[in-house]
């Protein structure tokens, strides 16, 4: 693969299935005119290249610059490959747990979107109805026109809620804080809107926080129970769960996550960030899962078994607007994003980034190739794509 192709793939993947959610926008090939999903050509019917995939995750551990462990599952009609590398923890150096659980971050949004689209299929939610009709008193007059669909595809114009700060140290100091999603909504909705609803796209967690509250209102149960009843239990995702509002641990077998900290003297510390309260992400990013469960979910979702066909199109449709602040074409859909590779292959998927963990799930629409990964990145919330993640994605999809 030449350097230009590698660069194009990296650029196309930054906002898609291979990046953390802190990256706002990146160069990518826009969706076809009208926002239609289109049909991507299937990958050549060749099995995954085991040697290339093995090299992509080789040598991980405490001394590796970018990651301490990786779990990868590649599948599809042409064959499958499973691999793991690295260490479960840097203290004992024991091998990575290949069926370990991990924080999947914004992959949570795909589950949230699926539940909302199920409710739409049942006639309990109208995607074009203003959100305030379902949540009276929650959405102020200034946001009265924001619809459910605009929350799903990040075109609402609602700004982000305030947090402890963008730096790792600021977030570290508040890692055990318990956050109420309703307080986040009050904070965000008190601000001026970023743009007129439906006129631009800005990928922000606040859209899915509001959708989580909507799910609770419409179903009359907790968000977590709604996802469990509608997706986790029916599709056998037994290792996938949501932490309680106050839970900070990952229960069950898992690989510990670390953040690399550079000292003024040039030293490098790997700080254990495994225990963290994720209530500030909630319906936008606090799910815990495994690669096997996410692969099972991807196949069920893309094959139309989770969301009925008519509503499923929302997850494969990019709105015909520009990305807020950049002028680039939008790439996000309802719960996923569209990525076009230089060879014409179109991928759909979602990534997630929590400190210590980068996660991704994605596939060609026809499921000729699927990929799920969890990489224990040492800078999982960094603006640049983790090199190990890039290598895994290129090995899985690129010729």
Short mmCIF file of C-alpha atoms in Angstrom, two decimals:
data_model
loop_
_atom_site.label_atom_id
_atom_site.label_comp_id
_atom_site.label_asym_id
_atom_site.label_seq_id
_atom_site.Cartn_x
_atom_site.Cartn_y
_atom_site.Cartn_z
CA UNK A 1 0.00 0.00 0.00
CA UNK A 2 1.52 3.35 -1.00
CA UNK A 3 1.80 6.37 1.29
CA UNK A 4 -0.95 8.32 -0.49
CA UNK A 5 -3.48 5.51 -0.08
CA UNK A 6 -2.53 5.15 3.58
CA UNK A 7 -3.04 8.89 4.12
CA UNK A 8 -6.43 8.87 2.38
CA UNK A 9 -7.62 5.94 4.47
CA UNK A 10 -6.49 7.64 7.67
CA UNK A 11 -8.29 10.84 6.75
CA UNK A 12 -11.47 9.02 5.81
CA UNK A 13 -11.49 7.03 9.04
CA UNK A 14 -10.77 9.77 11.57
CA UNK A 15 -14.41 10.52 12.28
CA UNK A 16 -15.73 7.09 11.49
CA UNK A 17 -15.16 3.69 12.98
CA UNK A 18 -11.55 4.31 13.91
CA UNK A 19 -11.46 7.45 16.01
CA UNK A 20 -12.32 8.71 19.43
CA UNK A 21 -15.32 11.03 19.74
CA UNK A 22 -13.24 14.12 20.48
CA UNK A 23 -12.35 14.58 16.82
CA UNK A 24 -14.87 16.98 15.37
CA UNK A 25 -14.58 16.64 11.60
CA UNK A 26 -12.29 15.15 9.01
CA UNK A 27 -11.89 14.78 5.28
CA UNK A 28 -14.07 12.06 3.85
CA UNK A 29 -16.03 11.23 0.75
CA UNK A 30 -19.55 12.67 1.01
CA UNK A 31 -22.72 10.66 0.66
CA UNK A 32 -24.47 10.58 -2.70
CA UNK A 33 -26.68 13.53 -3.59
CA UNK A 34 -29.88 13.66 -1.60
CA UNK A 35 -28.34 11.98 1.41
CA UNK A 36 -29.18 8.50 0.21
CA UNK A 37 -27.09 5.69 1.55
CA UNK A 38 -26.28 4.14 -1.79
CA UNK A 39 -25.10 0.57 -2.19
CA UNK A 40 -21.41 -0.13 -1.80
CA UNK A 41 -19.69 -2.75 -3.87
CA UNK A 42 -18.81 -5.79 -1.76
CA UNK A 43 -15.20 -6.44 -0.93
CA UNK A 44 -13.41 -8.96 -3.06
CA UNK A 45 -14.29 -12.46 -1.77
CA UNK A 46 -10.92 -13.02 -0.16
CA UNK A 47 -10.47 -14.07 3.46
CA UNK A 48 -8.96 -11.67 6.00
CA UNK A 49 -5.19 -11.48 5.74
CA UNK A 50 -4.10 -13.10 9.01
CA UNK A 51 -0.45 -12.17 8.66
CA UNK A 52 -1.21 -8.47 8.16
CA UNK A 53 -3.69 -8.45 11.03
CA UNK A 54 -1.21 -10.14 13.34
CA UNK A 55 1.41 -7.53 12.49
CA UNK A 56 -1.07 -4.74 13.19
CA UNK A 57 -1.38 -5.75 16.84
CA UNK A 58 2.06 -7.22 17.46
CA UNK A 59 4.30 -6.06 20.29
CA UNK A 60 1.71 -4.35 22.49
CA UNK A 61 2.35 -3.93 26.20
CA UNK A 62 3.74 -1.59 28.82
CA UNK A 63 6.65 -0.53 26.62
CA UNK A 64 4.60 0.11 23.51
CA UNK A 65 4.13 3.80 22.70
CA UNK A 66 0.47 3.69 21.73
CA UNK A 67 -1.37 0.73 23.28
CA UNK A 68 -1.09 -1.91 25.99
CA UNK A 69 -3.54 -4.42 24.48
CA UNK A 70 -5.87 -5.07 21.56
CA UNK A 71 -8.80 -7.39 20.86
CA UNK A 72 -9.89 -7.79 17.23
CA UNK A 73 -12.61 -9.73 15.42
CA UNK A 74 -12.87 -9.64 11.62
CA UNK A 75 -15.73 -11.45 9.92
CA UNK A 76 -17.90 -11.57 6.85
CA UNK A 77 -18.91 -13.83 4.01
CA UNK A 78 -15.32 -14.58 3.01
CA UNK A 79 -14.12 -15.80 6.37
CA UNK A 80 -13.15 -14.64 9.84
CA UNK A 81 -10.13 -13.88 12.00
CA UNK A 82 -9.77 -13.43 15.76
CA UNK A 83 -6.75 -12.05 17.53
CA UNK A 84 -5.53 -10.48 20.74
CA UNK A 85 -2.25 -8.99 21.86
CA UNK A 86 -0.66 -7.21 24.77
CA UNK A 87 -1.19 -7.43 28.51
CA UNK A 88 -4.20 -7.45 30.79
CA UNK A 89 -2.31 -5.24 33.24
CA UNK A 90 1.18 -3.79 33.31
CA UNK A 91 1.87 -4.89 36.89
CA UNK A 92 1.72 -8.66 36.35
CA UNK A 93 2.28 -8.62 32.60
CA UNK A 94 -0.23 -11.45 32.15
CA UNK A 95 -1.61 -11.89 28.64
CA UNK A 96 -4.57 -9.83 27.50
CA UNK A 97 -7.98 -11.39 28.17
CA UNK A 98 -9.23 -12.15 24.66
CA UNK A 99 -12.89 -12.14 25.73
CA UNK A 100 -12.45 -9.21 28.09
CA UNK A 101 -15.04 -6.52 28.66
CA UNK A 102 -14.29 -2.88 27.92
CA UNK A 103 -15.80 0.58 27.89
CA UNK A 104 -17.23 1.02 24.40
CA UNK A 105 -17.82 4.76 24.67
CA UNK A 106 -19.85 6.32 21.87
CA UNK A 107 -20.71 2.95 20.36
CA UNK A 108 -23.52 3.39 22.90
CA UNK A 109 -25.11 5.85 20.45
CA UNK A 110 -25.81 3.03 17.99
CA UNK A 111 -27.83 1.22 20.66
CA UNK A 112 -29.67 4.41 21.62
CA UNK A 113 -30.52 5.18 18.00
CA UNK A 114 -31.75 1.62 17.45
CA UNK A 115 -34.19 1.88 20.37
CA UNK A 116 -35.53 5.25 19.17
CA UNK A 117 -36.01 3.83 15.66
CA UNK A 118 -37.82 0.81 17.08
CA UNK A 119 -40.18 3.20 18.87
CA UNK A 120 -40.68 5.04 15.57
CA UNK A 121 -41.54 1.76 13.85
CA UNK A 122 -44.13 1.10 16.56
CA UNK A 123 -45.73 4.51 16.00
CA UNK A 124 -44.78 5.70 19.47
CA UNK A 125 -42.29 8.29 18.21
CA UNK A 126 -42.59 10.50 15.13
CA UNK A 127 -39.10 11.38 13.89
CA UNK A 128 -40.34 14.68 12.45
CA UNK A 129 -42.17 15.75 15.57
CA UNK A 130 -40.59 18.39 17.83
CA UNK A 131 -38.89 16.80 20.82
CA UNK A 132 -40.66 19.21 23.18
CA UNK A 133 -43.97 17.49 22.36
CA UNK A 134 -42.65 14.38 24.10
CA UNK A 135 -40.80 16.24 26.83
CA UNK A 136 -42.87 19.30 27.77
CA UNK A 137 -40.96 21.68 29.98
CA UNK A 138 -37.58 20.23 29.04
CA UNK A 139 -36.89 21.94 25.72
CA UNK A 140 -37.27 25.76 25.79
CA UNK A 141 -38.96 27.90 23.13
CA UNK A 142 -35.64 28.69 21.46
CA UNK A 143 -35.31 25.01 20.58
CA UNK A 144 -38.96 24.36 19.87
CA UNK A 145 -38.40 23.27 16.26
CA UNK A 146 -35.79 20.59 17.07
CA UNK A 147 -37.11 17.21 15.94
CA UNK A 148 -36.26 13.68 17.01
CA UNK A 149 -34.57 13.03 13.67
CA UNK A 150 -32.32 16.08 14.16
CA UNK A 151 -31.15 14.70 17.49
CA UNK A 152 -30.41 11.35 15.87
CA UNK A 153 -28.25 12.81 13.09
CA UNK A 154 -26.66 15.62 15.14
CA UNK A 155 -28.32 18.49 13.26
CA UNK A 156 -30.20 19.96 16.25
CA UNK A 157 -27.99 22.98 16.90
CA UNK A 158 -28.02 22.30 20.65
CA UNK A 159 -24.59 23.12 22.15
CA UNK A 160 -22.63 20.89 24.50
CA UNK A 161 -23.14 20.98 28.24
CA UNK A 162 -20.29 22.34 30.36
CA UNK A 163 -17.86 19.84 31.87
CA UNK A 164 -14.74 19.83 34.02
CA UNK A 165 -12.49 20.78 31.10
CA UNK A 166 -10.81 19.22 28.09
CA UNK A 167 -7.45 18.35 29.65
CA UNK A 168 -6.82 14.89 31.00
CA UNK A 169 -5.82 16.20 34.42
CA UNK A 170 -9.04 18.20 34.75
CA UNK A 171 -11.09 15.13 33.89
CA UNK A 172 -8.97 12.93 36.16
CA UNK A 173 -9.77 15.15 39.14
CA UNK A 174 -13.49 14.67 38.47
CA UNK A 175 -13.40 11.01 37.43
CA UNK A 176 -15.67 9.89 40.26
CA UNK A 177 -18.24 12.67 39.89
CA UNK A 178 -21.85 11.54 39.48
CA UNK A 179 -23.63 13.47 36.74
CA UNK A 180 -27.39 13.82 36.30
CA UNK A 181 -28.37 13.92 32.61
CA UNK A 182 -31.22 16.31 33.40
CA UNK A 183 -28.71 18.77 34.83
CA UNK A 184 -26.69 18.50 31.62
CA UNK A 185 -29.78 19.30 29.58
CA UNK A 186 -30.63 22.33 31.70
CA UNK A 187 -27.07 23.60 31.27
CA UNK A 188 -26.91 23.06 27.52
CA UNK A 189 -30.41 24.29 26.68
CA UNK A 190 -29.84 27.53 28.60
CA UNK A 191 -27.31 28.53 25.95
CA UNK A 192 -27.90 30.03 22.53
CA UNK A 193 -28.23 27.51 19.76
CA UNK A 194 -25.22 26.96 17.50
CA UNK A 195 -27.24 27.02 14.28
CA UNK A 196 -30.79 26.70 13.02
CA UNK A 197 -32.05 23.12 13.45
CA UNK A 198 -31.41 21.03 10.35
CA UNK A 199 -28.96 23.47 8.75
CA UNK A 200 -25.64 21.90 9.82
CA UNK A 201 -24.21 18.90 11.62
CA UNK A 202 -22.26 18.96 14.89
CA UNK A 203 -21.46 15.66 16.55
CA UNK A 204 -22.19 16.19 20.27
CA UNK A 205 -23.16 13.90 23.14
CA UNK A 206 -25.95 16.22 24.24
CA UNK A 207 -28.16 15.03 21.37
CA UNK A 208 -28.09 11.48 22.69
CA UNK A 209 -28.46 12.54 26.30
CA UNK A 210 -31.76 14.12 25.27
CA UNK A 211 -32.69 10.97 23.34
CA UNK A 212 -32.03 8.90 26.46
CA UNK A 213 -34.50 11.05 28.40
CA UNK A 214 -36.97 10.69 25.51
CA UNK A 215 -36.67 6.89 25.63
CA UNK A 216 -37.43 6.92 29.34
CA UNK A 217 -40.48 9.15 28.87
CA UNK A 218 -41.96 7.13 26.01
CA UNK A 219 -41.27 3.65 27.44
CA UNK A 220 -42.03 4.47 31.06
CA UNK A 221 -38.89 2.67 32.21
CA UNK A 222 -35.22 3.48 32.63
CA UNK A 223 -33.05 3.94 29.56
CA UNK A 224 -30.91 0.98 30.63
CA UNK A 225 -33.92 -1.31 31.00
CA UNK A 226 -35.31 -0.21 27.63
CA UNK A 227 -32.06 -1.15 25.86
CA UNK A 228 -31.82 -4.39 27.82
CA UNK A 229 -35.40 -5.43 27.07
CA UNK A 230 -35.28 -4.46 23.39
CA UNK A 231 -31.73 -5.34 22.33
CA UNK A 232 -29.41 -6.93 24.89
CA UNK A 233 -31.58 -9.84 25.97
CA UNK A 234 -33.39 -10.60 22.68
CA UNK A 235 -30.12 -10.75 20.74
CA UNK A 236 -28.09 -12.64 23.32
CA UNK A 237 -25.71 -9.83 24.23
CA UNK A 238 -25.13 -11.31 27.66
CA UNK A 239 -21.75 -9.67 28.26
CA UNK A 240 -23.02 -6.16 27.46
CA UNK A 241 -24.24 -3.92 30.25
CA UNK A 242 -24.60 -0.39 31.53
CA UNK A 243 -22.91 0.72 34.74
CA UNK A 244 -25.12 2.12 37.45
CA UNK A 245 -25.00 5.87 38.00
CA UNK A 246 -22.40 5.44 40.76
CA UNK A 247 -20.46 2.42 39.45
CA UNK A 248 -16.79 3.00 38.62
CA UNK A 249 -15.52 -0.55 38.00
CA UNK A 250 -15.75 -2.87 35.01
CA UNK A 251 -17.23 -6.05 36.42
CA UNK A 252 -16.11 -9.36 34.95
CA UNK A 253 -12.85 -10.21 33.12
CA UNK A 254 -11.25 -7.18 31.45
CA UNK A 255 -8.00 -5.59 30.40
CA UNK A 256 -7.04 -2.53 32.38
CA UNK A 257 -6.84 0.83 30.65
CA UNK A 258 -3.97 3.32 30.94
CA UNK A 259 -3.25 6.91 30.06
CA UNK A 260 0.32 7.92 29.22
CA UNK A 261 1.49 10.94 31.22
CA UNK A 262 4.69 12.75 30.25
CA UNK A 263 6.78 14.25 33.02
CA UNK A 264 8.73 17.48 32.80
CA UNK A 265 11.92 15.43 32.98
CA UNK A 266 10.94 13.37 29.96
CA UNK A 267 9.69 10.43 32.01
CA UNK A 268 6.59 8.46 31.05
CA UNK A 269 3.95 7.23 33.47
CA UNK A 270 1.13 4.86 32.57
CA UNK A 271 -1.67 5.89 34.89
CA UNK A 272 -4.39 3.30 35.49
CA UNK A 273 -7.69 4.82 34.33
CA UNK A 274 -9.81 1.67 34.45
CA UNK A 275 -12.00 2.86 37.30
CA UNK A 276 -14.02 5.85 36.17
CA UNK A 277 -17.58 7.09 36.56
CA UNK A 278 -19.23 7.32 33.13
CA UNK A 279 -22.52 8.93 34.16
CA UNK A 280 -21.58 12.09 32.26
CA UNK A 281 -21.82 10.08 29.02
CA UNK A 282 -24.90 7.93 29.86
CA UNK A 283 -27.01 7.24 26.73
CA UNK A 284 -24.28 8.81 24.61
CA UNK A 285 -21.36 6.70 25.78
CA UNK A 286 -21.32 4.53 28.89
CA UNK A 287 -21.97 1.00 27.61
CA UNK A 288 -19.63 -1.88 28.54
CA UNK A 289 -19.32 -4.77 26.08
CA UNK A 290 -17.10 -7.37 24.38
CA UNK A 291 -15.93 -7.81 20.81
CA UNK A 292 -18.08 -10.95 20.45
CA UNK A 293 -21.23 -9.13 21.56
CA UNK A 294 -20.57 -6.11 19.33
CA UNK A 295 -19.95 -8.39 16.36
CA UNK A 296 -23.25 -10.15 17.05
CA UNK A 297 -25.01 -6.80 17.35
CA UNK A 298 -23.47 -5.49 14.11
CA UNK A 299 -24.66 -8.51 12.14
CA UNK A 300 -28.16 -8.39 13.61
CA UNK A 301 -28.45 -4.65 13.03
CA UNK A 302 -27.22 -4.61 9.44
CA UNK A 303 -29.37 -7.61 8.52
CA UNK A 304 -32.55 -5.81 9.65
CA UNK A 305 -33.30 -7.92 12.71
CA UNK A 306 -32.94 -5.10 15.26
CA UNK A 307 -34.65 -2.22 13.44
CA UNK A 308 -37.31 -2.67 10.72
CA UNK A 309 -36.16 -1.91 7.17
CA UNK A 310 -37.94 1.43 6.74
CA UNK A 311 -36.48 2.90 9.91
CA UNK A 312 -33.10 1.21 9.41
CA UNK A 313 -32.51 3.49 6.41
CA UNK A 314 -32.04 6.35 8.89
CA UNK A 315 -28.83 4.65 10.03
CA UNK A 316 -27.53 4.55 6.45
CA UNK A 317 -28.56 8.07 5.42
CA UNK A 318 -26.29 11.08 5.77
CA UNK A 319 -28.11 14.45 5.91
CA UNK A 320 -27.25 16.83 3.05
CA UNK A 321 -25.72 19.54 5.21
CA UNK A 322 -22.23 20.72 6.04
CA UNK A 323 -20.29 20.02 9.20
CA UNK A 324 -20.54 22.92 11.64
CA UNK A 325 -17.46 25.11 11.65
CA UNK A 326 -15.60 23.36 8.83
CA UNK A 327 -17.76 23.38 5.72
CA UNK A 328 -16.94 19.73 5.06
CA UNK A 329 -19.72 17.38 4.02
CA UNK A 330 -21.60 15.72 6.88
CA UNK A 331 -20.70 12.09 7.62
CA UNK A 332 -22.83 11.12 10.62
CA UNK A 333 -26.13 9.28 10.37
CA UNK A 334 -28.58 8.16 13.04
CA UNK A 335 -26.20 6.31 15.35
CA UNK A 336 -23.41 5.65 12.85
CA UNK A 337 -21.25 7.29 10.19
CA UNK A 338 -20.32 6.72 6.56
CA UNK A 339 -16.73 6.20 5.45
CA UNK A 340 -15.65 5.80 1.83
CA UNK A 341 -12.27 4.18 1.18
CA UNK A 342 -10.16 5.13 -1.85
CA UNK A 343 -10.99 1.84 -3.60
CA UNK A 344 -14.72 2.68 -3.51
CA UNK A 345 -15.60 0.47 -0.56
CA UNK A 346 -18.14 2.15 1.70
CA UNK A 347 -18.12 1.34 5.40
CA UNK A 348 -20.67 2.11 8.08
CA UNK A 349 -19.94 2.04 11.76
CA UNK A 350 -19.33 3.77 15.05
CA UNK A 351 -16.35 4.36 17.26
CA UNK A 352 -15.98 5.12 20.93
CA UNK A 353 -13.27 6.54 23.12
CA UNK A 354 -13.06 6.45 26.90
CA UNK A 355 -9.80 6.96 28.77
CA UNK A 356 -7.83 3.73 28.32
CA UNK A 357 -10.15 2.30 25.65
CA UNK A 358 -10.73 2.90 21.93
CA UNK A 359 -13.54 0.80 20.46
CA UNK A 360 -15.02 0.42 17.00
CA UNK A 361 -17.66 -1.62 15.20
CA UNK A 362 -18.31 -1.41 11.49
CA UNK A 363 -18.98 -3.25 8.27
CA UNK A 364 -19.83 -3.00 4.63
CA UNK A 365 -23.58 -2.79 4.35
CA UNK A 366 -23.84 -6.23 2.78
CA UNK A 367 -21.79 -7.69 5.67
CA UNK A 368 -19.15 -8.99 3.29
CA UNK A 369 -16.64 -7.71 5.84
CA UNK A 370 -17.14 -6.79 9.50
CA UNK A 371 -14.75 -5.45 12.10
CA UNK A 372 -14.94 -5.00 15.86
CA UNK A 373 -11.97 -3.94 17.93
CA UNK A 374 -11.02 -2.79 21.40
CA UNK A 375 -7.61 -1.17 21.66
CA UNK A 376 -6.28 -0.15 25.06
CA UNK A 377 -4.88 3.12 23.78
CA UNK A 378 -2.54 5.11 25.99
CA UNK A 379 -4.11 8.35 24.70
CA UNK A 380 -7.63 7.21 23.86
CA UNK A 381 -9.14 10.70 23.87
CA UNK A 382 -6.41 12.29 21.79
CA UNK A 383 -7.24 14.26 18.64
CA UNK A 384 -5.18 12.03 16.38
CA UNK A 385 -6.14 8.50 15.47
CA UNK A 386 -4.32 5.83 17.44
CA UNK A 387 -1.74 4.20 15.10
CA UNK A 388 -2.68 0.71 16.28
CA UNK A 389 -6.33 1.36 15.49
CA UNK A 390 -5.39 2.67 12.04
CA UNK A 391 -3.32 -0.40 11.38
CA UNK A 392 -6.15 -2.71 12.42
CA UNK A 393 -8.70 -0.97 10.22
CA UNK A 394 -6.41 -0.92 7.19
CA UNK A 395 -5.54 -4.58 7.69
CA UNK A 396 -9.23 -5.50 7.93
CA UNK A 397 -10.57 -3.49 4.98
CA UNK A 398 -7.81 -2.22 2.71
CA UNK A 399 -6.46 -4.21 -0.20
#
